[in-house]
């Protein structure tokens, strides 16, 4: 397949791995954070970390929107889903995310009309076809997904679809990223930037990382060679004593992003004063809600939701995993009490969660090493 | 009409949706994006891509048959060039 096969070429991968070895100083330890869960998935799936020298460590970042949803928000979603008049629609992964007591899948098993969709447009279609029912879409995701929700709401408003609403959980990638370079637990040498978020916001907003913290950022694609090349570009900057924003993913990412997407987002959404991130706490101006012009479609205004904060389970260390402070396998419940089939923490739910990615691709290799 | 997504859905069931951790990237997650080729363009801001998948193309308009776009959650967010 064009744009895919050529970025999975084995020989080119070996060449890049050799270039990385030639770039690093022996004896120096390098820590590079991949911000986005999509990269975490690629790294484990293709064994990228096995191709890197031992002194190059990849640290997983907070870029998985399922993983950062706090349990209280899941409970709010379940409260809406259980209303008899509601058809509750969401992406597949959200069905299995644990709330305080149960998941959306549990609510479905008890009779709630919860349906999995692949796009908010599917939810809109359900609303058109079921005018007697209230259709709610659980919107979640970073700047990559927010335009899709925004375009759907523009269509709903144009059609005056009164039985459609959105529970908005969209979050922004830059606010948590601002906290990371200052973390005393992490001494990062550079960042792999989230390629698809950047198709929307562009590479330019990441310029504060080299400007304020002196760390390189390379915006990366998601095929294995993309990630390898981006690691090399970060290490090359470190070796040269440079810190700048570079764009490895030029086949998709314009430096200034997608202006039409940013325009529709600014029309449909506004910043929340603060939003709670699982494991990271409240981060100001890090989440989106519907703007005044779209308030009629806001499920949180349409329905009473509990809005209760629920503390994370004590055994769960998703917060430390999300901040890159510990590796998935260092969590006390990893692979025992917490598995993808029965997750305790959100990082074990999504395929882009570091724990699930590691559980599915990495644990056997590690067991071999340990034994 | 059976499209690629129906096949995935039928094969996996609701407990193991398309975003099964052993599968490709999860659609819920922010950075899943799939390059697709446009096969038909409608006049309401949508287009049909290979596999019969309906995609909103407002953000990359205008598109023509044969264009490659990057699709995320039912929306083309970029052109692939």
Coordinates of C-alpha atoms in Angstrom, one line a residue:
Chain A
X1 CA 0.0 0.0 0.0
X2 CA 1.4 3.4 -1.0
X3 CA 2.6 5.6 1.9
X4 CA 2.7 2.5 4.2
X5 CA 4.9 -0.3 2.6
X6 CA 7.9 2.0 1.9
X7 CA 7.9 3.0 5.6
X8 CA 8.2 -0.5 6.8
X9 CA 11.2 -1.5 4.8
X10 CA 13.5 -3.8 6.8
X11 CA 16.8 -2.9 5.2
X12 CA 16.2 0.8 5.5
X13 CA 15.4 0.2 9.2
X14 CA 18.8 -1.5 9.7
X15 CA 20.5 1.5 8.0
X16 CA 18.7 3.9 10.3
X17 CA 19.5 1.8 13.4
X18 CA 23.2 1.9 12.4
X19 CA 23.0 5.7 11.9
X20 CA 21.6 6.0 15.4
X21 CA 24.4 4.0 16.9
X22 CA 26.9 6.2 15.1
X23 CA 25.2 9.4 16.4
X24 CA 25.2 8.6 20.2
X25 CA 28.1 9.1 22.5
X26 CA 28.9 5.8 24.3
X27 CA 28.5 6.1 28.0
X28 CA 25.9 8.9 27.8
X29 CA 22.3 8.0 28.6
X30 CA 19.6 9.5 26.3
X31 CA 15.9 9.9 27.2
X32 CA 13.5 10.7 24.4
X33 CA 9.8 11.0 25.1
X34 CA 7.3 10.0 22.5
X35 CA 4.3 12.2 23.4
X36 CA 1.7 10.3 21.5
X37 CA 0.2 6.9 22.3
X38 CA 0.2 6.1 18.5
X39 CA 4.0 6.1 18.6
X40 CA 4.0 4.0 21.8
X41 CA 1.9 1.5 19.9
X42 CA 4.3 1.5 16.9
X43 CA 7.4 1.2 19.1
X44 CA 6.1 -2.0 20.8
X45 CA 4.4 -3.5 17.8
X46 CA 7.5 -3.3 15.6
X47 CA 10.1 -3.7 18.4
X48 CA 11.7 -0.3 17.7
X49 CA 13.3 -0.2 21.2
X50 CA 15.1 -3.5 20.4
X51 CA 16.8 -1.7 17.5
X52 CA 18.1 1.1 19.6
X53 CA 21.4 1.1 21.5
X54 CA 21.0 0.4 25.2
X55 CA 21.8 3.9 26.2
X56 CA 18.8 5.3 24.2
X57 CA 15.6 5.1 26.3
X58 CA 12.2 5.9 24.9
X59 CA 9.8 7.4 27.6
X60 CA 6.1 7.2 27.0
X61 CA 4.1 10.4 27.3
X62 CA 0.6 11.4 28.1
X63 CA -0.8 11.3 24.6
X64 CA -3.6 8.8 24.9
X65 CA -7.0 10.4 25.4
X66 CA -8.6 7.3 26.7
X67 CA -5.9 6.9 29.3
X68 CA -6.2 10.5 30.7
X69 CA -10.0 10.4 31.2
X70 CA -10.7 10.5 34.9
X71 CA -13.2 8.0 36.4
X72 CA -15.7 10.7 37.4
X73 CA -16.2 11.5 33.7
X74 CA -16.9 7.9 32.9
X75 CA -19.5 7.8 35.7
X76 CA -21.1 11.0 34.2
X77 CA -21.2 9.3 30.8
X78 CA -22.8 6.2 32.3
X79 CA -25.4 8.3 34.1
X80 CA -26.5 9.7 30.8
X81 CA -26.3 6.3 29.0
X82 CA -28.7 4.8 31.6
X83 CA -31.5 7.2 30.8
X84 CA -34.3 5.2 29.1
X85 CA -34.8 7.9 26.4
X86 CA -31.1 8.0 25.4
X87 CA -29.1 6.2 22.7
X88 CA -25.5 6.6 23.9
X89 CA -22.8 6.4 21.2
X90 CA -19.1 6.3 21.6
X91 CA -15.9 4.9 20.1
X92 CA -15.1 1.3 21.0
X93 CA -12.4 1.7 23.6
X94 CA -14.5 3.9 25.8
X95 CA -16.8 1.0 26.4
X96 CA -14.2 -0.8 28.6
X97 CA -12.9 2.2 30.5
X98 CA -13.6 1.6 34.2
X99 CA -15.7 4.2 36.1
X100 CA -16.1 4.2 39.9
X101 CA -18.2 1.1 39.8
X102 CA -18.7 -0.1 36.3
X103 CA -18.0 0.4 32.6
X104 CA -20.3 1.5 29.7
X105 CA -20.2 -2.1 28.6
X106 CA -21.6 -3.1 32.0
X107 CA -24.3 -0.5 31.6
X108 CA -25.1 -1.9 28.1
X109 CA -25.3 -5.4 29.6
X110 CA -27.9 -4.1 32.1
X111 CA -30.0 -2.8 29.3
X112 CA -28.7 0.7 28.5
X113 CA -28.7 1.5 24.8
X114 CA -25.0 2.0 24.3
X115 CA -23.7 1.7 20.7
X116 CA -20.2 1.7 19.3
X117 CA -19.6 4.1 16.4
X118 CA -16.5 4.7 14.2
X119 CA -17.2 8.3 13.6
X120 CA -19.4 11.1 15.1
X121 CA -21.1 11.1 11.7
X122 CA -22.4 7.6 12.5
X123 CA -24.0 9.0 15.7
X124 CA -25.6 11.8 13.7
X125 CA -27.1 9.2 11.3
X126 CA -28.5 7.3 14.3
X127 CA -30.1 10.6 15.5
X128 CA -31.7 11.2 12.0
X129 CA -33.0 7.7 11.8
X130 CA -34.4 7.7 15.4
X131 CA -36.2 11.1 15.8
X132 CA -38.1 9.8 18.9
X133 CA -34.9 9.0 20.8
X134 CA -32.2 11.3 22.3
X135 CA -28.8 10.5 20.7
X136 CA -25.7 11.4 22.7
X137 CA -22.2 11.2 21.4
X138 CA -19.3 10.9 23.8
X139 CA -16.6 13.1 22.2
X140 CA -13.1 12.3 23.2
X141 CA -9.7 12.9 21.7
X142 CA -7.0 15.4 21.2
X143 CA -6.9 18.0 18.4
X144 CA -6.9 15.3 15.8
X145 CA -10.4 14.2 16.7
X146 CA -11.9 17.5 17.7
X147 CA -12.4 18.7 14.1
X148 CA -14.5 15.6 13.4
X149 CA -16.8 16.4 16.3
X150 CA -16.9 20.1 15.3
X151 CA -17.9 19.3 11.7
X152 CA -20.6 16.9 13.0
X153 CA -22.0 19.6 15.2
X154 CA -22.1 22.1 12.4
X155 CA -24.1 19.6 10.4
X156 CA -26.5 18.9 13.3
X157 CA -27.1 22.7 13.8
X158 CA -27.6 23.2 10.1
X159 CA -30.2 20.4 10.1
X160 CA -31.7 21.6 13.4
X161 CA -31.4 18.1 14.8
X162 CA -32.9 18.6 18.2
X163 CA -32.4 15.0 19.4
X164 CA -28.6 15.1 19.1
X165 CA -26.1 16.2 21.7
X166 CA -22.4 15.8 22.6
X167 CA -20.7 15.1 25.9
X168 CA -17.4 16.8 25.2
X169 CA -14.2 15.4 26.6
X170 CA -11.8 16.8 24.0
X171 CA -8.4 17.7 25.4
X172 CA -5.4 19.6 24.2
X173 CA -1.9 18.2 24.0
X174 CA 0.2 21.3 24.7
X175 CA -0.9 22.1 28.3
X176 CA 0.4 18.8 29.8
X177 CA 3.5 19.0 27.7
X178 CA 4.4 22.3 29.2
X179 CA 4.7 20.6 32.6
X180 CA 6.9 17.8 31.5
X181 CA 10.2 19.4 30.7
X182 CA 10.2 20.9 34.2
X183 CA 9.5 17.6 36.0
X184 CA 12.3 16.7 38.3
X185 CA 11.6 13.0 37.8
X186 CA 12.4 13.3 34.1
X187 CA 15.5 14.5 32.5
X188 CA 14.5 14.4 28.9
X189 CA 16.8 15.0 26.0
X190 CA 14.1 15.6 23.4
X191 CA 10.6 14.9 22.2
X192 CA 9.0 12.9 19.4
X193 CA 6.0 15.1 18.5
X194 CA 2.5 13.8 17.7
X195 CA 2.2 13.8 13.9
X196 CA -1.5 13.6 13.4
X197 CA -2.3 16.3 16.1
X198 CA 0.1 18.4 14.1
X199 CA -1.9 17.9 10.8
X200 CA -4.4 20.1 12.7
X201 CA -2.4 22.5 14.9
X202 CA 0.8 22.4 12.9
X203 CA 4.4 22.1 14.1
X204 CA 4.7 25.8 15.1
X205 CA 3.0 25.6 18.5
X206 CA 5.8 23.3 19.6
X207 CA 8.4 26.0 19.2
X208 CA 8.2 26.8 22.9
X209 CA 9.9 23.6 23.8
X210 CA 13.3 24.5 22.2
X211 CA 12.8 28.2 22.9
X212 CA 12.0 27.9 26.7
X213 CA 13.5 24.5 27.6
X214 CA 16.3 24.1 25.0
X215 CA 15.0 20.6 24.0
X216 CA 14.6 19.4 20.4
X217 CA 11.2 18.3 19.0
X218 CA 10.8 16.2 15.9
X219 CA 7.2 15.8 14.5
X220 CA 6.9 12.2 13.5
X221 CA 4.8 9.9 11.4
X222 CA 3.6 6.5 12.7
X223 CA 5.2 3.9 10.5
X224 CA 8.3 2.1 12.0
X225 CA 10.7 3.9 9.8
X226 CA 9.1 7.3 10.6
X227 CA 9.7 6.7 14.3
X228 CA 13.3 5.4 13.8
X229 CA 14.1 8.4 11.6
X230 CA 12.6 10.8 14.2
X231 CA 14.7 9.3 17.0
X232 CA 17.7 9.7 14.8
X233 CA 16.8 13.4 14.1
X234 CA 16.4 14.1 17.8
X235 CA 19.7 12.5 18.7
X236 CA 21.4 14.3 15.7
X237 CA 20.2 17.7 17.2
X238 CA 21.6 16.7 20.6
X239 CA 24.9 15.7 19.1
X240 CA 25.0 19.0 17.1
X241 CA 24.1 21.1 20.2
X242 CA 20.9 22.3 18.4
X243 CA 17.4 22.5 19.7
X244 CA 14.6 23.2 17.2
X245 CA 11.3 21.9 15.9
X246 CA 11.9 19.6 12.9
X247 CA 9.2 18.0 10.8
X248 CA 9.9 14.4 9.8
X249 CA 6.3 13.9 8.7
X250 CA 6.3 16.4 5.8
X251 CA 4.1 14.1 3.6
X252 CA 1.2 15.0 5.8
X253 CA 2.0 17.8 8.3
X254 CA 2.0 21.5 7.1
X255 CA 4.1 23.6 9.5
X256 CA 1.0 25.8 10.2
X257 CA -1.5 23.0 10.4
X258 CA -5.0 22.9 8.9
X259 CA -6.5 26.4 9.0
X260 CA -10.0 25.2 8.1
X261 CA -9.9 22.7 11.0
X262 CA -8.7 25.3 13.5
X263 CA -11.5 27.7 12.3
X264 CA -14.3 25.2 12.8
X265 CA -12.9 24.2 16.2
X266 CA -12.8 27.8 17.4
X267 CA -16.5 28.2 16.2
X268 CA -17.8 25.1 18.0
X269 CA -15.6 24.8 21.1
X270 CA -14.3 27.1 23.8
X271 CA -11.6 26.4 26.5
X272 CA -12.7 25.0 29.8
X273 CA -11.0 27.0 32.7
X274 CA -9.6 23.6 33.9
X275 CA -10.0 19.9 33.2
X276 CA -9.0 16.9 35.3
X277 CA -6.5 14.5 33.7
X278 CA -6.3 11.1 35.2
X279 CA -3.0 10.8 37.1
X280 CA -2.0 14.4 36.3
X281 CA -4.7 16.3 38.2
X282 CA -6.4 19.5 37.1
X283 CA -4.6 21.3 34.3
X284 CA -5.9 24.8 33.4
X285 CA -7.1 25.5 29.9
X286 CA -6.4 22.0 28.8
X287 CA -10.0 20.8 27.8
X288 CA -12.7 21.9 25.4
X289 CA -16.4 22.4 25.9
X290 CA -19.1 23.5 23.4
X291 CA -19.2 27.2 22.8
X292 CA -22.3 29.4 23.5
X293 CA -23.4 29.1 19.9
X294 CA -23.6 25.3 20.3
X295 CA -24.9 25.2 23.9
X296 CA -28.2 23.6 22.7
X297 CA -26.1 20.5 21.7
X298 CA -24.2 20.2 25.0
X299 CA -25.2 17.0 26.8
X300 CA -23.8 18.2 30.1
X301 CA -26.3 21.1 30.0
X302 CA -29.2 19.0 28.7
X303 CA -28.9 16.3 31.3
X304 CA -28.1 16.4 35.0
X305 CA -24.8 14.5 35.6
X306 CA -23.3 13.6 39.0
X307 CA -20.0 15.5 38.3
X308 CA -18.4 13.7 41.2
X309 CA -14.6 13.3 41.5
X310 CA -13.6 9.7 41.9
X311 CA -10.2 8.8 43.2
X312 CA -8.1 6.4 41.2
X313 CA -7.7 2.9 42.6
X314 CA -4.8 2.9 45.0
X315 CA -3.0 0.1 43.3
X316 CA -3.1 1.8 39.9
X317 CA -0.1 3.8 38.9
X318 CA -1.4 5.2 35.6
X319 CA -0.4 8.7 36.6
X320 CA 3.3 7.7 36.9
X321 CA 3.1 5.8 33.6
X322 CA 1.5 8.7 31.9
X323 CA 4.2 11.1 33.1
X324 CA 6.9 8.6 32.0
X325 CA 8.2 8.2 35.6
X326 CA 7.8 4.5 35.6
X327 CA 7.6 1.8 32.9
X328 CA 4.4 -0.2 32.6
X329 CA 5.9 -3.4 34.0
X330 CA 7.0 -1.5 37.1
X331 CA 3.4 -1.0 38.2
X332 CA 2.4 -3.3 41.0
X333 CA -0.7 -4.6 39.3
X334 CA 0.7 -4.8 35.7
X335 CA -0.2 -8.1 34.0
X336 CA -1.6 -9.6 37.2
X337 CA -4.7 -7.8 38.6
X338 CA -4.7 -5.4 35.6
X339 CA -4.9 -6.9 32.1
X340 CA -6.5 -5.7 28.8
X341 CA -9.4 -8.1 29.5
X342 CA -10.0 -6.7 33.0
X343 CA -8.3 -3.3 33.2
X344 CA -7.9 -1.5 36.5
X345 CA -6.3 1.5 34.9
X346 CA -7.0 3.3 31.7
X347 CA -3.5 2.8 30.3
X348 CA -4.4 -0.9 30.0
X349 CA -7.6 -0.2 28.0
X350 CA -6.6 1.5 24.8
X351 CA -4.3 0.0 22.2
X352 CA -2.3 3.2 22.5
X353 CA -2.1 3.0 26.3
X354 CA 1.5 2.2 27.2
X355 CA 0.5 -0.7 29.5
X356 CA -1.8 -2.4 26.9
X357 CA 0.8 -1.9 24.1
X358 CA 3.5 -3.3 26.3
X359 CA 1.3 -6.2 27.5
X360 CA 0.5 -7.2 24.0
X361 CA 3.8 -6.9 22.3
X362 CA 6.6 -6.5 24.8
X363 CA 6.0 -8.7 27.8
X364 CA 7.1 -12.0 26.3
X365 CA 10.4 -10.6 25.1
X366 CA 11.0 -9.2 28.5
X367 CA 10.1 -12.5 30.2
X368 CA 12.7 -14.2 28.0
X369 CA 15.4 -11.7 29.1
X370 CA 14.4 -12.1 32.8
X371 CA 14.5 -15.9 32.6
Chain B
X1 CA -23.5 -2.6 1.2
X2 CA -20.8 -4.2 3.2
X3 CA -17.8 -2.0 3.9
X4 CA -14.5 -2.7 5.5
X5 CA -15.6 -1.5 8.9
X6 CA -18.6 -3.9 9.0
X7 CA -16.3 -6.8 8.3
X8 CA -14.0 -5.7 11.1
X9 CA -17.0 -5.2 13.4
X10 CA -18.5 -8.6 12.6
X11 CA -15.2 -10.4 13.0
X12 CA -14.4 -8.9 16.3
X13 CA -17.7 -8.2 18.1
X14 CA -18.3 -5.5 20.6
X15 CA -15.9 -6.9 23.3
X16 CA -13.0 -6.7 20.9
X17 CA -13.7 -3.7 18.6
X18 CA -11.5 -2.4 15.9
X19 CA -9.3 -0.9 18.6
X20 CA -8.4 -4.3 20.0
X21 CA -4.9 -3.7 21.5
X22 CA -3.5 -6.4 19.2
X23 CA -4.8 -4.6 16.2
X24 CA -4.0 -1.4 14.5
X25 CA -4.3 2.0 16.2
X26 CA -7.5 2.6 18.1
X27 CA -9.9 5.1 16.6
X28 CA -10.6 6.6 20.0
X29 CA -7.1 7.7 20.3
X30 CA -6.1 10.9 19.0
X31 CA -3.4 10.0 16.6
X32 CA -4.9 7.2 14.5
X33 CA -4.9 8.2 10.9
X34 CA -5.4 6.1 7.8
X35 CA -4.4 7.1 4.3
X36 CA -7.4 6.5 1.9
X37 CA -8.1 7.2 -1.8
X38 CA -11.2 9.1 -2.7
X39 CA -13.5 7.2 -5.1
X40 CA -16.6 9.5 -5.2
X41 CA -17.3 13.0 -4.2
X42 CA -20.7 14.2 -3.0
X43 CA -21.9 17.8 -2.9
X44 CA -22.6 17.9 0.9
X45 CA -19.0 17.9 2.0
X46 CA -18.7 14.2 2.1
X47 CA -16.9 11.7 -0.1
X48 CA -16.7 7.9 -0.4
X49 CA -13.3 6.4 0.0
X50 CA -12.0 2.9 -0.9
X51 CA -13.9 0.3 1.1
X52 CA -17.1 2.3 0.8
X53 CA -16.3 4.4 3.8
X54 CA -18.1 7.8 4.0
X55 CA -15.7 10.6 5.0
X56 CA -16.2 14.3 5.7
X57 CA -13.9 16.3 3.4
X58 CA -14.8 19.8 4.4
X59 CA -11.3 20.4 5.8
X60 CA -9.3 19.4 2.7
X61 CA -11.8 20.7 0.1
X62 CA -11.9 20.6 -2.8
X63 CA -11.1 17.0 -3.4
X64 CA -11.3 14.9 -6.6
X65 CA -11.6 11.3 -7.3
X66 CA -8.2 9.7 -6.9
X67 CA -6.9 12.1 -4.2
X68 CA -5.1 10.6 -1.2
X69 CA -6.4 11.9 2.1
X70 CA -5.5 11.1 5.8
X71 CA -8.7 10.0 7.5
X72 CA -9.3 10.1 11.3
X73 CA -12.7 9.3 12.9
X74 CA -14.6 9.8 9.7
X75 CA -12.9 13.1 8.8
X76 CA -10.2 13.8 6.3
X77 CA -7.8 16.0 8.3
X78 CA -5.0 16.3 5.7
X79 CA -4.0 15.6 2.2
X80 CA -1.2 13.1 1.7
X81 CA 1.5 14.3 -0.7

